[in-house]
mmCIF file of C-alpha atoms in Angstrom:
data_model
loop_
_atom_site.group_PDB
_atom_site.id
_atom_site.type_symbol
_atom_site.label_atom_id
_atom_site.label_comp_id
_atom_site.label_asym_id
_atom_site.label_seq_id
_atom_site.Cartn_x
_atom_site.Cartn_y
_atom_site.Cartn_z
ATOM 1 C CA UNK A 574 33.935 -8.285 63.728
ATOM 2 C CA UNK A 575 30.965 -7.260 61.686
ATOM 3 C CA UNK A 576 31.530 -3.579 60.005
ATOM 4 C CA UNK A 577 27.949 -2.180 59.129
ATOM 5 C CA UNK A 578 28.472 -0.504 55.761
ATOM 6 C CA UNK A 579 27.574 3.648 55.898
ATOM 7 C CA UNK A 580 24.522 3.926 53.937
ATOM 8 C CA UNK A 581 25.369 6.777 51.588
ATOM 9 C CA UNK A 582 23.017 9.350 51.696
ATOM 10 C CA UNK A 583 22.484 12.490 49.338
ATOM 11 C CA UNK A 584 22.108 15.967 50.923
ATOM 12 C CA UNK A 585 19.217 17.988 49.995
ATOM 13 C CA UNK A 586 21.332 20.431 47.932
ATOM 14 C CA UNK A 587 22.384 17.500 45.728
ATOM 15 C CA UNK A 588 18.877 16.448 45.184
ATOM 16 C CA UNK A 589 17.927 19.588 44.508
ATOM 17 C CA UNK A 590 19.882 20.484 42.161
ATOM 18 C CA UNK A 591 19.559 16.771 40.328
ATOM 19 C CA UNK A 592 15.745 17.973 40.137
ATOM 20 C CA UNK A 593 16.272 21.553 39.071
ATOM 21 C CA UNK A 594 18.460 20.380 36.544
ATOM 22 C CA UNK A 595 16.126 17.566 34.674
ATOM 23 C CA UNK A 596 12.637 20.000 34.979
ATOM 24 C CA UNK A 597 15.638 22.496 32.931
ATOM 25 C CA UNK A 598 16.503 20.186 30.528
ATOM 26 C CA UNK A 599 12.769 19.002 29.806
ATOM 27 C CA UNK A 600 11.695 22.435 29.623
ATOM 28 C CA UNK A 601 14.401 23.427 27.428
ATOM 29 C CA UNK A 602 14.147 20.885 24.975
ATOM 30 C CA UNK A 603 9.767 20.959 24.870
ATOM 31 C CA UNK A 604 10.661 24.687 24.167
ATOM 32 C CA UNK A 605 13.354 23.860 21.492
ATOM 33 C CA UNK A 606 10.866 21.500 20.013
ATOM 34 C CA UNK A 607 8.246 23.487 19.883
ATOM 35 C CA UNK A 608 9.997 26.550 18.641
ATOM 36 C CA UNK A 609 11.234 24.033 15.141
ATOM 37 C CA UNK A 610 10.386 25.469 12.502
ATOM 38 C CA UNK A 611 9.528 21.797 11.140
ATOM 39 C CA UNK A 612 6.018 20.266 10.197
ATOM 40 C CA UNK A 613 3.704 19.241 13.201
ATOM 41 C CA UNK A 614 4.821 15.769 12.599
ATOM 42 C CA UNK A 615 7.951 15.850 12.636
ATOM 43 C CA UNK A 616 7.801 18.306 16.271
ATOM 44 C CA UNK A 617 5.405 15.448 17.310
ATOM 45 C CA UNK A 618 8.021 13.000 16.697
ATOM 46 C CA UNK A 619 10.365 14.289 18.640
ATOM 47 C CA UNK A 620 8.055 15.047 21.692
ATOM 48 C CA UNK A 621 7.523 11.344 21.564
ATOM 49 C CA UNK A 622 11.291 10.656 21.347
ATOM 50 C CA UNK A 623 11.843 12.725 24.085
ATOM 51 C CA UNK A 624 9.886 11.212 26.426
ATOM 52 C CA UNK A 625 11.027 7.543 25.331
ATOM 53 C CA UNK A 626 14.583 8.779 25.822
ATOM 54 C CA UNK A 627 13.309 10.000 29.785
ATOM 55 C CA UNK A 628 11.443 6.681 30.595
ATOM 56 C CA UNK A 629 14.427 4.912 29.362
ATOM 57 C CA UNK A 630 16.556 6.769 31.524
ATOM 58 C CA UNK A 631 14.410 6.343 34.713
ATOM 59 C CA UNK A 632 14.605 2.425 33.783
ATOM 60 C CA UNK A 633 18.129 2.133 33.043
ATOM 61 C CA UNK A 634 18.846 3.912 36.382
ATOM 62 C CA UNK A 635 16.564 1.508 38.626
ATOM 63 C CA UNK A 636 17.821 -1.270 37.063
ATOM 64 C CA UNK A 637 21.566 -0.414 37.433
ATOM 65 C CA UNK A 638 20.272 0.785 41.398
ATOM 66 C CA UNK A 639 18.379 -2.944 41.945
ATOM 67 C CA UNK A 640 21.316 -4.844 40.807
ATOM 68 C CA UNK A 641 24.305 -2.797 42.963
ATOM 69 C CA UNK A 642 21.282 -3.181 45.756
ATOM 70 C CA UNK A 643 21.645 -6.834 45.125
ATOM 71 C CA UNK A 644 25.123 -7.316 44.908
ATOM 72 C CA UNK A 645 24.959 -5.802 48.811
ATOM 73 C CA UNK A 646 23.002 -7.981 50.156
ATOM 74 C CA UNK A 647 24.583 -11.486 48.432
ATOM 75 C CA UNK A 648 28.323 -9.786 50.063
ATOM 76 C CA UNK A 649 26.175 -9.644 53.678
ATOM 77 C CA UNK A 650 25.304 -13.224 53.422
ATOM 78 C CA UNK A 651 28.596 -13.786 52.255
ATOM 79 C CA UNK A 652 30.138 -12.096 55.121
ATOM 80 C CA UNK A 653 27.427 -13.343 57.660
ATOM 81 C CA UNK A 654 28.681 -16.915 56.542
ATOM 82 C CA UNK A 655 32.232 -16.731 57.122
ATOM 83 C CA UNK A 656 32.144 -14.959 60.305
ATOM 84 C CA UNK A 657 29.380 -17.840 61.592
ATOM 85 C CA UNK A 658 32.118 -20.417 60.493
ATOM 86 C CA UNK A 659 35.407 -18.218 62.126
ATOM 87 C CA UNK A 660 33.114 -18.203 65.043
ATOM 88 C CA UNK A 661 32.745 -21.932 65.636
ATOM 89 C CA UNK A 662 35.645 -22.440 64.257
ATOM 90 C CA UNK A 663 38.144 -23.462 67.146
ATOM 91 C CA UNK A 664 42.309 -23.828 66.057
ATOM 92 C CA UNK A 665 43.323 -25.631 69.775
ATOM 93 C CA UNK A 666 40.995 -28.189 69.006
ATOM 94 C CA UNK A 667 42.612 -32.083 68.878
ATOM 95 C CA UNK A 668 42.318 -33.837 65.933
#
């Protein structure tokens, strides 16, 4: 009695809005940056910062997607194991 898991799927609206919503929050914050009325270093400092703190996201958020990813496929073998052995498994059998 296998039960294929429902892939989970966004709808477009969803990723839509996830997109709309980071190109806001780079924009406004390379606008807030640029707008400091701070040295050029210290702007340039936090233009790098920013974009640390983005690739760090994008990172953190493929590594936490690769390890759920692999924690579905180690329950399918799992799963694929025990029904191979409650399949040849036969309770009437003598001893």
């Amino acid at each position: 009695m296998s039960e294929t898991p429902v892939k989970q799927q966004n709808t477009a609206a969803f990723y839509g809005q996830a997109v709309l919503s980071f190109g806001v929050a780079v924009v406004a914050t390379t606008i807030g940056i640029f707008r400091l009325e701070a040295d050029t270093w210290v702007r340039a400092f936090l233009g790098i910062a920013v974009l640390y703190l983005v690739t760090s996201a994008f990172t953190l958020a493929k590594v936490i997607r690769d390890r759920q990813e692999a924690g579905q496929i180690v329950s399918r073998v799992d799963q694929a194991r025990l029904e191979k052995l409650l399949a040849a498994h036969d309770p009437f059998e003598k001893l």
